[in-house]
Protein backbone atom coordinates (compact mmCIF):
# COMPACT_ATOMS: atom_id res chain seq x y z
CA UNK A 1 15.01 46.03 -10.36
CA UNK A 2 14.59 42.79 -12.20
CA UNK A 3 17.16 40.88 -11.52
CA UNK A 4 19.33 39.28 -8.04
CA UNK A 5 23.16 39.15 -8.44
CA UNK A 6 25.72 36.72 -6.93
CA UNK A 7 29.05 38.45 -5.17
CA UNK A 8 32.16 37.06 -3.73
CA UNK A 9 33.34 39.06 -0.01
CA UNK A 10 35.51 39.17 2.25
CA UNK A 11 36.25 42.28 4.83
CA UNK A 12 38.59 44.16 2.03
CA UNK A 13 35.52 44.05 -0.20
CA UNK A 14 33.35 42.56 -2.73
CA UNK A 15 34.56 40.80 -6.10
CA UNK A 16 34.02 42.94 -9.38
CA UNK A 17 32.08 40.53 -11.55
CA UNK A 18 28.59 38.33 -9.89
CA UNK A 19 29.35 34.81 -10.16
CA UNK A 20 25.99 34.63 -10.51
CA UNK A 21 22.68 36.13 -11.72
CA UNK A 22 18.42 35.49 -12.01
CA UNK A 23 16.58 37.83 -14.12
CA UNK A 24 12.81 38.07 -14.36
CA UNK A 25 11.22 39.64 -17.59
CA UNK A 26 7.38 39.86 -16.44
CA UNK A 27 6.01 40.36 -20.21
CA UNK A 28 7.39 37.61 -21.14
CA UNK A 29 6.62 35.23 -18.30
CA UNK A 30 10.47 34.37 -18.70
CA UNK A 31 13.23 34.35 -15.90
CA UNK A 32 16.95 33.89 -17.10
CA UNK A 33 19.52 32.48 -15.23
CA UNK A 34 23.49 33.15 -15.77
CA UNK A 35 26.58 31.54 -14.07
CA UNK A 36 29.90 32.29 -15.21
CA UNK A 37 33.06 30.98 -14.54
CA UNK A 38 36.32 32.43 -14.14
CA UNK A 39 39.81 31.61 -15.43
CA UNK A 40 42.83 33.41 -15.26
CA UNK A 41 42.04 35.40 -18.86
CA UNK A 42 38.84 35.00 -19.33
CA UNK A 43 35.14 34.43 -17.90
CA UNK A 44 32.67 32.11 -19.46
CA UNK A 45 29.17 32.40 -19.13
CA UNK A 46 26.27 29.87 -19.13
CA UNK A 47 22.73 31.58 -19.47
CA UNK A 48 19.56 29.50 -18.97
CA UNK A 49 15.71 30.58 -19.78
CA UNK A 50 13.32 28.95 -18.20
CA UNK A 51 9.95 29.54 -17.72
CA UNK A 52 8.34 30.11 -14.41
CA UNK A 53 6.14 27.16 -13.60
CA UNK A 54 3.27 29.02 -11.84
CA UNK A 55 2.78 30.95 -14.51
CA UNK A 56 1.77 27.66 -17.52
CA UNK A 57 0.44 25.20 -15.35
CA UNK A 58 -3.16 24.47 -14.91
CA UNK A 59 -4.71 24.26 -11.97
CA UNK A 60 -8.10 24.13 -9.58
CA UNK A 61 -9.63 21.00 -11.58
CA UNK A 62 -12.71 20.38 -10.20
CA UNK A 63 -15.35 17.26 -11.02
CA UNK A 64 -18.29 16.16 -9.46
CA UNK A 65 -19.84 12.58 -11.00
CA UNK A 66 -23.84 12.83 -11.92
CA UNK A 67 -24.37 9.47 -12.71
CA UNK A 68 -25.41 7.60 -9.81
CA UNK A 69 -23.76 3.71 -10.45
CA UNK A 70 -20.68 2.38 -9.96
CA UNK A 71 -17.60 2.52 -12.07
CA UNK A 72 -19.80 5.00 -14.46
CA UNK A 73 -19.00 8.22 -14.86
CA UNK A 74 -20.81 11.88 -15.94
CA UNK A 75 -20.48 15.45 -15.39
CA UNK A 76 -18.43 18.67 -16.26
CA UNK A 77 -15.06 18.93 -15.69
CA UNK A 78 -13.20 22.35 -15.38
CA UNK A 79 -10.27 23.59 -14.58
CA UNK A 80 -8.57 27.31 -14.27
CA UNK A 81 -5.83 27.92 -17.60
CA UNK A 82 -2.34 28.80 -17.42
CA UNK A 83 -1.43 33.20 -17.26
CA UNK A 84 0.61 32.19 -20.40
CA UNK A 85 -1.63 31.30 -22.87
CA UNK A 86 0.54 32.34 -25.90
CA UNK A 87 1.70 28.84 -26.68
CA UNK A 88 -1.56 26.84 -26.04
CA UNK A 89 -3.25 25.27 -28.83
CA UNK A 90 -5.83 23.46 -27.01
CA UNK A 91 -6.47 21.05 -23.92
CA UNK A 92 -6.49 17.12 -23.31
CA UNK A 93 -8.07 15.76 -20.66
CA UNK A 94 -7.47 11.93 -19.73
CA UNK A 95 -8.72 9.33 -17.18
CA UNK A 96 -5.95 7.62 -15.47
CA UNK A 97 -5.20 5.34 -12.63
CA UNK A 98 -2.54 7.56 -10.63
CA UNK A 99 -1.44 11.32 -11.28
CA UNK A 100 1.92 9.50 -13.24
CA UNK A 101 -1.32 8.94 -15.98
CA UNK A 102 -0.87 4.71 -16.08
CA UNK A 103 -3.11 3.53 -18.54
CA UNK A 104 -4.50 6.76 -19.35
CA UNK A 105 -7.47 7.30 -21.63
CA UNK A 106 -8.42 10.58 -23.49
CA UNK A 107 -11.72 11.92 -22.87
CA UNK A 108 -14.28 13.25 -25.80
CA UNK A 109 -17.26 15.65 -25.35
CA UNK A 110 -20.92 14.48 -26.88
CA UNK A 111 -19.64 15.81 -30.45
CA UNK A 112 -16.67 12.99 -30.12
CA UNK A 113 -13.80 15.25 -29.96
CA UNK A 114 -10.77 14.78 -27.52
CA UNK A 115 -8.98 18.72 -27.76
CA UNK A 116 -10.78 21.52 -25.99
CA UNK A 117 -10.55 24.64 -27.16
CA UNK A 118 -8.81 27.51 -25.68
CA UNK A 119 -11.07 29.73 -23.83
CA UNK A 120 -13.75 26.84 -22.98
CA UNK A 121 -11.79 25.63 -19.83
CA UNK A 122 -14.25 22.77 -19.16
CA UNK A 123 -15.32 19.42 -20.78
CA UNK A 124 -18.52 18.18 -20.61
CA UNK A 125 -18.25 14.46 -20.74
CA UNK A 126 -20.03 11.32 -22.43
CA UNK A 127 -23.15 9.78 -20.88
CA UNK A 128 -22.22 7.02 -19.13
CA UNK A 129 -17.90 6.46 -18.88
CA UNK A 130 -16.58 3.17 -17.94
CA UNK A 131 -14.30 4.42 -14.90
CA UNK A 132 -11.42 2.56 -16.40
CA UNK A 133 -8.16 2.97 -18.14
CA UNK A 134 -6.51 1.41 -20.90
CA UNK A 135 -4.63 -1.19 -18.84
CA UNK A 136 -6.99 -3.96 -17.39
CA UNK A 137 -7.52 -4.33 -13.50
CA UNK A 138 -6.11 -0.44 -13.12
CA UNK A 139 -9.52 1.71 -12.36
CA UNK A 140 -9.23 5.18 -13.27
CA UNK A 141 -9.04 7.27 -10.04
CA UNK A 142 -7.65 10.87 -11.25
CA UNK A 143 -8.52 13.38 -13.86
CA UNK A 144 -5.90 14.93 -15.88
CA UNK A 145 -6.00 17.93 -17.87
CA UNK A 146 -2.89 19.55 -19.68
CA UNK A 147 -2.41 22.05 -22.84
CA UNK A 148 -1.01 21.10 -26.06
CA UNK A 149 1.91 23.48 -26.37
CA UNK A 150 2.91 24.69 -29.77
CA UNK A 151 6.50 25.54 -28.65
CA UNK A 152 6.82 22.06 -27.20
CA UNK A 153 5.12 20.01 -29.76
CA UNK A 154 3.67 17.89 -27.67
CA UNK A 155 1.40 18.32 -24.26
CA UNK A 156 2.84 20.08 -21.52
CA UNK A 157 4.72 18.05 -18.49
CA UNK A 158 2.90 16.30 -15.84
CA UNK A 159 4.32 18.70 -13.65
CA UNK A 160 2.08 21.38 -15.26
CA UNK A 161 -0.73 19.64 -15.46
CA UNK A 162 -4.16 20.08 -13.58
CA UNK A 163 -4.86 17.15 -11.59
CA UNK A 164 -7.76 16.28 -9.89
CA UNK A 165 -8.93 12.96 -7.37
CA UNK A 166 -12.37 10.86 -9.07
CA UNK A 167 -14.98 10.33 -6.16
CA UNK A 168 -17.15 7.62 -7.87
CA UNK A 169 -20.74 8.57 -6.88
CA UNK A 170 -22.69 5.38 -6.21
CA UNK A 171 -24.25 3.60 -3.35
CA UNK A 172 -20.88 1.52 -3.05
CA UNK A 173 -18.84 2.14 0.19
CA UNK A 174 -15.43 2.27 -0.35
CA UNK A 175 -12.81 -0.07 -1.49
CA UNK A 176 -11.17 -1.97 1.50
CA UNK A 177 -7.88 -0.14 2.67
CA UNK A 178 -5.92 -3.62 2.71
CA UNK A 179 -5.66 -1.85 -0.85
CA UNK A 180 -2.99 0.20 1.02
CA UNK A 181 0.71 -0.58 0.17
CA UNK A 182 1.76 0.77 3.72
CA UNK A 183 1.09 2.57 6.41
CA UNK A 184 3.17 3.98 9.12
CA UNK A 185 3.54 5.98 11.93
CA UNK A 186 6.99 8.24 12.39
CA UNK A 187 7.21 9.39 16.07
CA UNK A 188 8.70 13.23 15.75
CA UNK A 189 8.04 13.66 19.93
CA UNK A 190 9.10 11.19 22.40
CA UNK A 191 6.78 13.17 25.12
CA UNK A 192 4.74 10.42 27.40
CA UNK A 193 2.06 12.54 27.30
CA UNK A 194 1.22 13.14 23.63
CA UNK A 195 1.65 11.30 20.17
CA UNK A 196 3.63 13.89 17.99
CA UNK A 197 4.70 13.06 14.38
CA UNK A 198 3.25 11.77 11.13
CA UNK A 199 1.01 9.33 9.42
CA UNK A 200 1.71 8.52 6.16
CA UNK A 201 0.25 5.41 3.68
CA UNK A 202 0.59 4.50 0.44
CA UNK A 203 -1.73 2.84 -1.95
CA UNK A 204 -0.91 -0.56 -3.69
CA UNK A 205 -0.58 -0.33 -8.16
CA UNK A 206 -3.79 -1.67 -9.01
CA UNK A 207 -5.59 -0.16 -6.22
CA UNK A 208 -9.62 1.62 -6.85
CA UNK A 209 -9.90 4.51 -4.95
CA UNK A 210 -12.35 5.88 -6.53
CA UNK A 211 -15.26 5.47 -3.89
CA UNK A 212 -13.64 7.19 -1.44
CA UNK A 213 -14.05 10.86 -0.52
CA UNK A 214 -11.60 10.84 2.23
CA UNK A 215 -9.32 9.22 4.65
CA UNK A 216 -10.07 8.47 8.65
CA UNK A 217 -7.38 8.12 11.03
CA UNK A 218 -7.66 6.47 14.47
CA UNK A 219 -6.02 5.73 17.32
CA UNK A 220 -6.80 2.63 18.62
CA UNK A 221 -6.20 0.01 21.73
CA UNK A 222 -6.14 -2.93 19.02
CA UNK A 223 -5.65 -3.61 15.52
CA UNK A 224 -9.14 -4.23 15.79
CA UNK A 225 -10.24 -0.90 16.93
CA UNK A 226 -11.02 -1.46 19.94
CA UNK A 227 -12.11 2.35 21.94
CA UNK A 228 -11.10 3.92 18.57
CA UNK A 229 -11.26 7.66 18.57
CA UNK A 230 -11.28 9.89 15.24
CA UNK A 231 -7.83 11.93 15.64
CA UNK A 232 -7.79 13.36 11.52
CA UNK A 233 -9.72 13.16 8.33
CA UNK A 234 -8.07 13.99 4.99
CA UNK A 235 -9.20 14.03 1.19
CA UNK A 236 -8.58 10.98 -1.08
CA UNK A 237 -5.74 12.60 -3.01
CA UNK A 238 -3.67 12.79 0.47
CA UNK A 239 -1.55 10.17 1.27
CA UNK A 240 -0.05 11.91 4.78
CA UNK A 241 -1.27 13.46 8.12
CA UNK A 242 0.72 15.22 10.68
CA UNK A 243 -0.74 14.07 14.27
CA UNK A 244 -0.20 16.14 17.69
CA UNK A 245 -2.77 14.27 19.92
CA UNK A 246 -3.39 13.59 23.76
CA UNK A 247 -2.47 10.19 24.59
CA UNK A 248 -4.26 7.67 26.73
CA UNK A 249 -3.48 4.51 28.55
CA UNK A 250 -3.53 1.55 25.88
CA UNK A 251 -2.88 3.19 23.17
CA UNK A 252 -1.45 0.96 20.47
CA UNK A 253 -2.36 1.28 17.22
CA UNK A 254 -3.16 4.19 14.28
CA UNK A 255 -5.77 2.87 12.03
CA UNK A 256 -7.11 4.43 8.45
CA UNK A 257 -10.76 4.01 6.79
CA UNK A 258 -11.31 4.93 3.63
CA UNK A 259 -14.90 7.16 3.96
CA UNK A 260 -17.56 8.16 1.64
CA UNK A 261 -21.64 8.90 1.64
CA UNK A 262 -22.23 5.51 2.19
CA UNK A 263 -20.28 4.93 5.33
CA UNK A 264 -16.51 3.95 6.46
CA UNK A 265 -14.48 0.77 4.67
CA UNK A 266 -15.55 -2.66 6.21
CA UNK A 267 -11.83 -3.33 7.29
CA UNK A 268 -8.91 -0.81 8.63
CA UNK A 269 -5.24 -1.10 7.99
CA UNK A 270 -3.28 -0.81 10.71
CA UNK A 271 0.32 0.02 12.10
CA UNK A 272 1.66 -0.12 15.63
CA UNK A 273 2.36 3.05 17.19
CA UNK A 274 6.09 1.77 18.37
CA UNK A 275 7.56 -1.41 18.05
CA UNK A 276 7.65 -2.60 21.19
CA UNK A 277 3.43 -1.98 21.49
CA UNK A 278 3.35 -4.88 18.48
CA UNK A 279 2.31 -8.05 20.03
CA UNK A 280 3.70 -11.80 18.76
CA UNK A 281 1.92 -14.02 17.04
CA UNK A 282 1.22 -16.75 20.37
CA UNK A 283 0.64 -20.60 19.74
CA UNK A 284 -2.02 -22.59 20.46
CA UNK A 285 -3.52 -25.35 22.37
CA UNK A 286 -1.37 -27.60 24.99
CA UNK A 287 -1.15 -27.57 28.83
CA UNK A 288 -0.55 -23.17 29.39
CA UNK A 289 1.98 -23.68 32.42
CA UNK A 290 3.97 -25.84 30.05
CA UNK A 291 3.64 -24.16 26.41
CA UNK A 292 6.29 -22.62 24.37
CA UNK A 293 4.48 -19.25 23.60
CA UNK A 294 4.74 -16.17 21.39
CA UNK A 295 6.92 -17.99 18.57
CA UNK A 296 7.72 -15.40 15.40
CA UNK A 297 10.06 -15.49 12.57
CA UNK A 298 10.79 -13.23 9.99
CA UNK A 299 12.70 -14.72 7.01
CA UNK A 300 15.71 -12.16 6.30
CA UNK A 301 16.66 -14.11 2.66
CA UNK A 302 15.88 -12.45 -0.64
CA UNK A 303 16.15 -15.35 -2.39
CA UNK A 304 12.92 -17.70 -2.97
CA UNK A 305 13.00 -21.28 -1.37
CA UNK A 306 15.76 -20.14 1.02
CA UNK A 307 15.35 -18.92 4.63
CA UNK A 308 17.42 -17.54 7.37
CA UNK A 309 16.73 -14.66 9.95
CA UNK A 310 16.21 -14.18 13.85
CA UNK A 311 13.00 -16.77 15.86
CA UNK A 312 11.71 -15.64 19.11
CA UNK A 313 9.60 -16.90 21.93
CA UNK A 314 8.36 -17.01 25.20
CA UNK A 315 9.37 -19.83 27.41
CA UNK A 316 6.97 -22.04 29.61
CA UNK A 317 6.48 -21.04 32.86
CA UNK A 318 7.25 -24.29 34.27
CA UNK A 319 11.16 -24.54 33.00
CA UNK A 320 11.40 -28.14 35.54
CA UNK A 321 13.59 -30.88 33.05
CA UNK A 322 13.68 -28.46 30.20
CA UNK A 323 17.46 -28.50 29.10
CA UNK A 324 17.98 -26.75 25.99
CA UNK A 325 15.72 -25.52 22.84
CA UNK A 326 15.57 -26.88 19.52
CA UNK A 327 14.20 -25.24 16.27
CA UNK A 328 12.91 -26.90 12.81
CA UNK A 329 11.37 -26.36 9.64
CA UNK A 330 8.04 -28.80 9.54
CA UNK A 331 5.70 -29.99 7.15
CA UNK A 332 2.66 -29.15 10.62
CA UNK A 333 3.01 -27.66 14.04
CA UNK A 334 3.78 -31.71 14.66
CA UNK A 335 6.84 -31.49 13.16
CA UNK A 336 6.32 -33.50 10.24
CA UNK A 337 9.19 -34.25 8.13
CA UNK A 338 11.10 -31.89 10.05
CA UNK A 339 14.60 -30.50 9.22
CA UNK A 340 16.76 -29.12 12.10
CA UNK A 341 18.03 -25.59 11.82
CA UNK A 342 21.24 -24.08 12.73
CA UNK A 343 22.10 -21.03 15.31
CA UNK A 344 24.81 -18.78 13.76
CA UNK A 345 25.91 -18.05 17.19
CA UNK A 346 28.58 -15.25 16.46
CA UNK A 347 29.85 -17.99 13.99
CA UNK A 348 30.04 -20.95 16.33
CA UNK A 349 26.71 -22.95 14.52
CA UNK A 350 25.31 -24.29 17.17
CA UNK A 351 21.57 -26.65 17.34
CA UNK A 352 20.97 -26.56 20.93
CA UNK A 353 19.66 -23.10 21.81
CA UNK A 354 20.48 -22.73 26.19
CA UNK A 355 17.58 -22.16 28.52
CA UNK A 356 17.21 -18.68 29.32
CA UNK A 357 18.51 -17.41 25.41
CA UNK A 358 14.68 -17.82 23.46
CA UNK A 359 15.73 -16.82 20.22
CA UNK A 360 17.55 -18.33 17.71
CA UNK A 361 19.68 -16.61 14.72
CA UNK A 362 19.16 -19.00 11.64
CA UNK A 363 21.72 -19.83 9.37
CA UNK A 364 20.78 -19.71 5.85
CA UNK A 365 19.69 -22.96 4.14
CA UNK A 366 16.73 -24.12 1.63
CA UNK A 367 13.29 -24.09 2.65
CA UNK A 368 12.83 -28.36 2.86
CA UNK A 369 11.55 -31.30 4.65
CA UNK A 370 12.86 -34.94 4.72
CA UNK A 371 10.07 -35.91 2.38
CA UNK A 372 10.54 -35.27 -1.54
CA UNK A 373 7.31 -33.51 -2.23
CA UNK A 374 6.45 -31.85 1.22
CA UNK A 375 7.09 -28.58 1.87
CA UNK A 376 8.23 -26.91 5.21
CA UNK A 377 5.24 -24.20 6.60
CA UNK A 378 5.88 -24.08 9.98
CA UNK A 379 8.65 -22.96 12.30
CA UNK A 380 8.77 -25.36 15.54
CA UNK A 381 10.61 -25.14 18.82
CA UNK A 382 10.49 -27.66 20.93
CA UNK A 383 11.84 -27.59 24.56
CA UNK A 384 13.72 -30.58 25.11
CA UNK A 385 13.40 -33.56 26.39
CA UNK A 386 9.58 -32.90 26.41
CA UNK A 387 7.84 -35.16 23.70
CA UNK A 388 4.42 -33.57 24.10
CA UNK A 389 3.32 -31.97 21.00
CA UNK A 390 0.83 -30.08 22.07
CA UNK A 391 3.28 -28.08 24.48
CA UNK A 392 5.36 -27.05 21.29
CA UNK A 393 5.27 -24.13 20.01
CA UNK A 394 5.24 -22.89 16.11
CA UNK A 395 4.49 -20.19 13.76
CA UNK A 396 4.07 -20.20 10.12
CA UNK A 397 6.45 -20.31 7.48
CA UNK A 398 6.46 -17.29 5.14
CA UNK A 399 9.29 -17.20 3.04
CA UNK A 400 9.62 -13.89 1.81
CA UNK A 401 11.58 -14.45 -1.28
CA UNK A 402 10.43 -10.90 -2.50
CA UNK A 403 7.52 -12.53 -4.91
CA UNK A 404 3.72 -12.19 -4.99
CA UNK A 405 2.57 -15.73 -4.58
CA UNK A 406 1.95 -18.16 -7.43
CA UNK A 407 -1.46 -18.89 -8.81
CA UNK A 408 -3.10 -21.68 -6.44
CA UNK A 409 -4.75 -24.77 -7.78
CA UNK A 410 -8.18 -25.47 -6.15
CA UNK A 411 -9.97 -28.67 -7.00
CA UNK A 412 -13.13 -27.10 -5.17
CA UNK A 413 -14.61 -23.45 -4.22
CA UNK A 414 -18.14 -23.48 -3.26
CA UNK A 415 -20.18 -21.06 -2.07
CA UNK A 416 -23.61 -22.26 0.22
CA UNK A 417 -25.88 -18.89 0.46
CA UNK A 418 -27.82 -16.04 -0.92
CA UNK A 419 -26.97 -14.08 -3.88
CA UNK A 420 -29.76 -10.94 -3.96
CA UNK A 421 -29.37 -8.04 -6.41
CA UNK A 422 -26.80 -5.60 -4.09
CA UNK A 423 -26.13 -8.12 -1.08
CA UNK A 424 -24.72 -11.68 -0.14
CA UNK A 425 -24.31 -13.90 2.79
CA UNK A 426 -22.97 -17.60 3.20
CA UNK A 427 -20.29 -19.94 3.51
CA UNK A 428 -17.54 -19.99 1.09
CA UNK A 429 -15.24 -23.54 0.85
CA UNK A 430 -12.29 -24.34 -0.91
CA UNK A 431 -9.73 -27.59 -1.43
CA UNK A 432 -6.85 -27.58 -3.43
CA UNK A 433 -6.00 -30.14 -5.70
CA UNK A 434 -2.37 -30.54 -3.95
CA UNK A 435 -3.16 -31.98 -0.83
CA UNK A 436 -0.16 -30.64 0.55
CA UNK A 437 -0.21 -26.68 -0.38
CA UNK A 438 2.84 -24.77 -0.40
CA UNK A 439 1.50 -22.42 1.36
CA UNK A 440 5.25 -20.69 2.49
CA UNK A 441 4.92 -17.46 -0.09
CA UNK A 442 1.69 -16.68 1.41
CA UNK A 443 0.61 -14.74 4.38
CA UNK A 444 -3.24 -15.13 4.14
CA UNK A 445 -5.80 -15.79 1.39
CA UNK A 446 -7.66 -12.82 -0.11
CA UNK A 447 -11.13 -12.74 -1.08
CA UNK A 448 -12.62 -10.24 -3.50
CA UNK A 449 -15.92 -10.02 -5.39
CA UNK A 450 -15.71 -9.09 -9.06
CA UNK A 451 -17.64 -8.59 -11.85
CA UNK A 452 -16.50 -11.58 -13.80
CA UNK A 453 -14.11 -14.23 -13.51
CA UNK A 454 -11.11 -12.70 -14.59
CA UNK A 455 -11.31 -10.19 -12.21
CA UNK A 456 -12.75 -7.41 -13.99
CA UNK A 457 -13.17 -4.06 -11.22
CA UNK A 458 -12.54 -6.41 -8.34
CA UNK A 459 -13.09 -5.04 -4.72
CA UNK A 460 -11.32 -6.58 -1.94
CA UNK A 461 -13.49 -8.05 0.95
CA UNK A 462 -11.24 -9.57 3.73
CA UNK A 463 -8.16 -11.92 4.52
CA UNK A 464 -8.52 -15.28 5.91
CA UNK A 465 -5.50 -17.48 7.38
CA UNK A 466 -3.52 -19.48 4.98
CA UNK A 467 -4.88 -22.57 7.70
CA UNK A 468 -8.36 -21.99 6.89
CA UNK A 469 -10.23 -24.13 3.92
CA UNK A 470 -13.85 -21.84 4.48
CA UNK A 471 -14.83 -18.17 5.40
CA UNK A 472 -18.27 -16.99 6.40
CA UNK A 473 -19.60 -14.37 4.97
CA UNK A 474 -21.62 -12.05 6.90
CA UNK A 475 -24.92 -11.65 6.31
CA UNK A 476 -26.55 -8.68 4.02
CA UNK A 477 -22.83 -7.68 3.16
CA UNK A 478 -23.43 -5.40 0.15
CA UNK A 479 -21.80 -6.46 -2.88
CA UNK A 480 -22.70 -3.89 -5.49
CA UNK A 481 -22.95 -4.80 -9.10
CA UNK A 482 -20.15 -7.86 -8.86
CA UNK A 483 -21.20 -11.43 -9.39
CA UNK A 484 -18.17 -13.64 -8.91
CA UNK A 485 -16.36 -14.00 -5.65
CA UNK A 486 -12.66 -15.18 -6.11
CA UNK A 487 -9.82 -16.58 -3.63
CA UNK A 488 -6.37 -15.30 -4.12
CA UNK A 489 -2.93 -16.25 -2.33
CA UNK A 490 -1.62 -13.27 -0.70
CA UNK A 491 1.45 -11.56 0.73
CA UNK A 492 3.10 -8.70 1.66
């Protein structure tokens, strides 16, 4: 039998026509699919042939780069063909930055030409292929290899095609994973004894993942990694990993490395293993029985310039002649130019916040000081009456308007060092030529080397606070081939 029929039933019996049928024709590599339905004369029928996936896709690319720098490619490439050949003309193999093929870029054997003939199955590429794609700052990080169909006209789907993760062979570790989009932690257990569930990440557009052979996950007592213990380990082309490990007192955090020959990523990303494990940012400075501690804010307006959403904080321990909390929008943790802001309160607005409440609800309003020119970047609460400001307690600003940050003006950015052939150390220094920065769509400055000034292959380094004017580089951090170091704003 071929095919599987559809029947209506009840206990009298079963209906005299399918509703329903799938028939497979195995020469053919066909199945056929039929519905019909019924009226009171008649019966209509819809048939559908399709062929069976499995059966004309490509699969089992494999690649393995001989050329031993960075962002250069060479090697054979091969893959296993479809069952169906009847319709293949010949094959096309491309570069590209994702497996969607962004940006990508056909490759040619040494006699120039970009279709490989049926039967061949590999390609044996160029000497020496710029890992990149045809859109600028998107590396190429997959191979892609699909038939020219004759019955399509075109190449097959991306569905069908054989797709296969780049590991850049070069004595480059790999790319920070602060290239990650996300990453995330969904509890499937809520046992006391174990962490059940899964891991999953994703990387950012724009991201080079091409030095990296695999992924590390850790669990971890910090976001630093503090007694960090190795709990999975999958390939580069994985983006999830299902977790059923021991737990142990101070667990916090899951952390993921991007790993190759060379050794892990210089930097984790990082995600709290529940909420309630994710610390608060905590002020600074100021007399500790008497400081306003643990102040956070996350804006909840999509629009740019305007803020509103729920601040927290601890209280002082020492409560004596503290009568009510205030919160503002400041130019400094001084509050500079400061605005007052508004509790929603259930819809009774309200600017004294009660002792014993900590949080306030903020009503929506623009993102401003007093001063024409002066932006707000910090979130203060002060208790009241107390006029010591280094008992107050503030946060900074980010106004998540749902924008990567503007370009930012610098009026200096030195760097005081050595520059050797593969490694750097030193002390880079910026200013910007507004002495007050705007600094509310940012989150932290980013710092990447590159191979030119426009950012050509960049490769993230670290973030430094949107407070901080300098960063020290490390000694012998290994650079690679890059030459430039740039500063970028940063956010979420």
């Amino acid at each position: 039998e071929n095919c599987v029929l559809l029947y209506g039933h009840n206990p009298r019996g079963t209906s005299k026509d399918p509703a329903g049928s799938f028939c497979f024709t195995p020469e053919s590599y066909l199945y056929t699919t039929t519905t019909h339905t019924f009226t009171t004369t008649s019966i209509t029928s819809t048939t559908t042939i399709t062929e069976i996936p499995e059966l004309v896709s490509i699969t089992d690319v494999t690649f393995t780069d001989t050329h031993p720098h960075p962002w250069t490619l060479s090697g054979l490439i091969s893959w296993t063909p479809p069952s169906n050949l009847e319709n293949v003309l010949h094959y096309v193999v491309t570069l590209s930055h994702d497996e969607l093929n962004t940006g990508g870029t056909e490759l040619a054997d040494p006699s120039l030409s970009t279709q490989v003939p049926v039967g061949s199955n590999s390609l044996q590429m160029m000497p020496h292929v710029w890992r990149k794609t045809l859109l600028l700052d998107y590396p190429a990080n997959f191979i892609i290899v699909r038939a020219f169909r004759s019955d399509l006209g075109r190449l097959q789907p991306l569905t069908q095609a054989g797709i296969a993760a780049i590991y850049d062979v070069s004595s480059e570790k790999p790319a920070e994973t602060s290239k990650l989009l996300s990453l995330s932690f969904i509890p499937e257990d809520e046992a006391s004894d174990r962490w059940v569930g899964t891991v999953a990440w994703q990387r950012q557009p724009g991201a080079d993942v091409g030095f990296i052979s695999s992924w590390d996950i850790y669990l971890a007592k910090d976001v630093k990694g503090s007694g960090k213990r190795l709990i999975a380990s999958k390939p580069a082309d994985v983006y999830k990993a299902d977790i059923s490990v021991a737990a142990e007192a101070g667990d916090t955090c899951v952390l993921i490395y991007a790993r190759n020959a060379n050794g892990l990523s210089q930097l984790p990303q990082s995600a709290y293993l529940r909420d309630d494990l994710r610390p608060l940012v905590t002020s600074s400075g100021g007399d500790q029985f008497n400081l306003m501690q643990n102040v956070s804010f996350a804006d909840g307006s999509a629009v740019a310039n305007k803020i509103s959403g729920l601040v927290t904080w601890s209280p002082p321990e020492n409560l004596t002649g503290v009568t009510h909390y205030e919160v503002w929008q400041a130019a400094d943790a001084e509050n500079s130019y400061g605005t007052q802001l508004w509790d929603f309160n259930d819809g009774n607005p309200r600017t004294s916040i009660p002792v014993g409440t900590n949080q306030m609800n903020v009503m929506e309003c623009w993102r401003v000081t007093t001063a024409t020119g002066i932006p707000a970047v910090k979130i203060v609460v002060i208790p009241r009456p107390n006029l010591d400001t280094s008992t107050w307690g503030s946060t900074h600003l980010w106004d998540d308007g749902g924008t990567v940050p503007q370009a930012i003006e610098l009026t200096t950015f030195t760097f005081s060092g050595y520059d050797s052939e593969d490694k750097i150390g030193g002390t880079l220094s910026w200013s910007f030529l507004d002495p007050v920065l705007d600094s509310g769509s940012l989150t932290h400055f980013a710092i990447y080397f590159a191979l030119n000034a426009n950012g050509w292959y960049r490769k993230f380094h670290t973030y430094v606070p949107v407070t901080d004017l300098s960063y020290v580089i490390p000694d012998s951090t290994v650079k690679g081939s890059e030459n430039c170091l740039l500063l970028y704003g940063h956010n979420p």
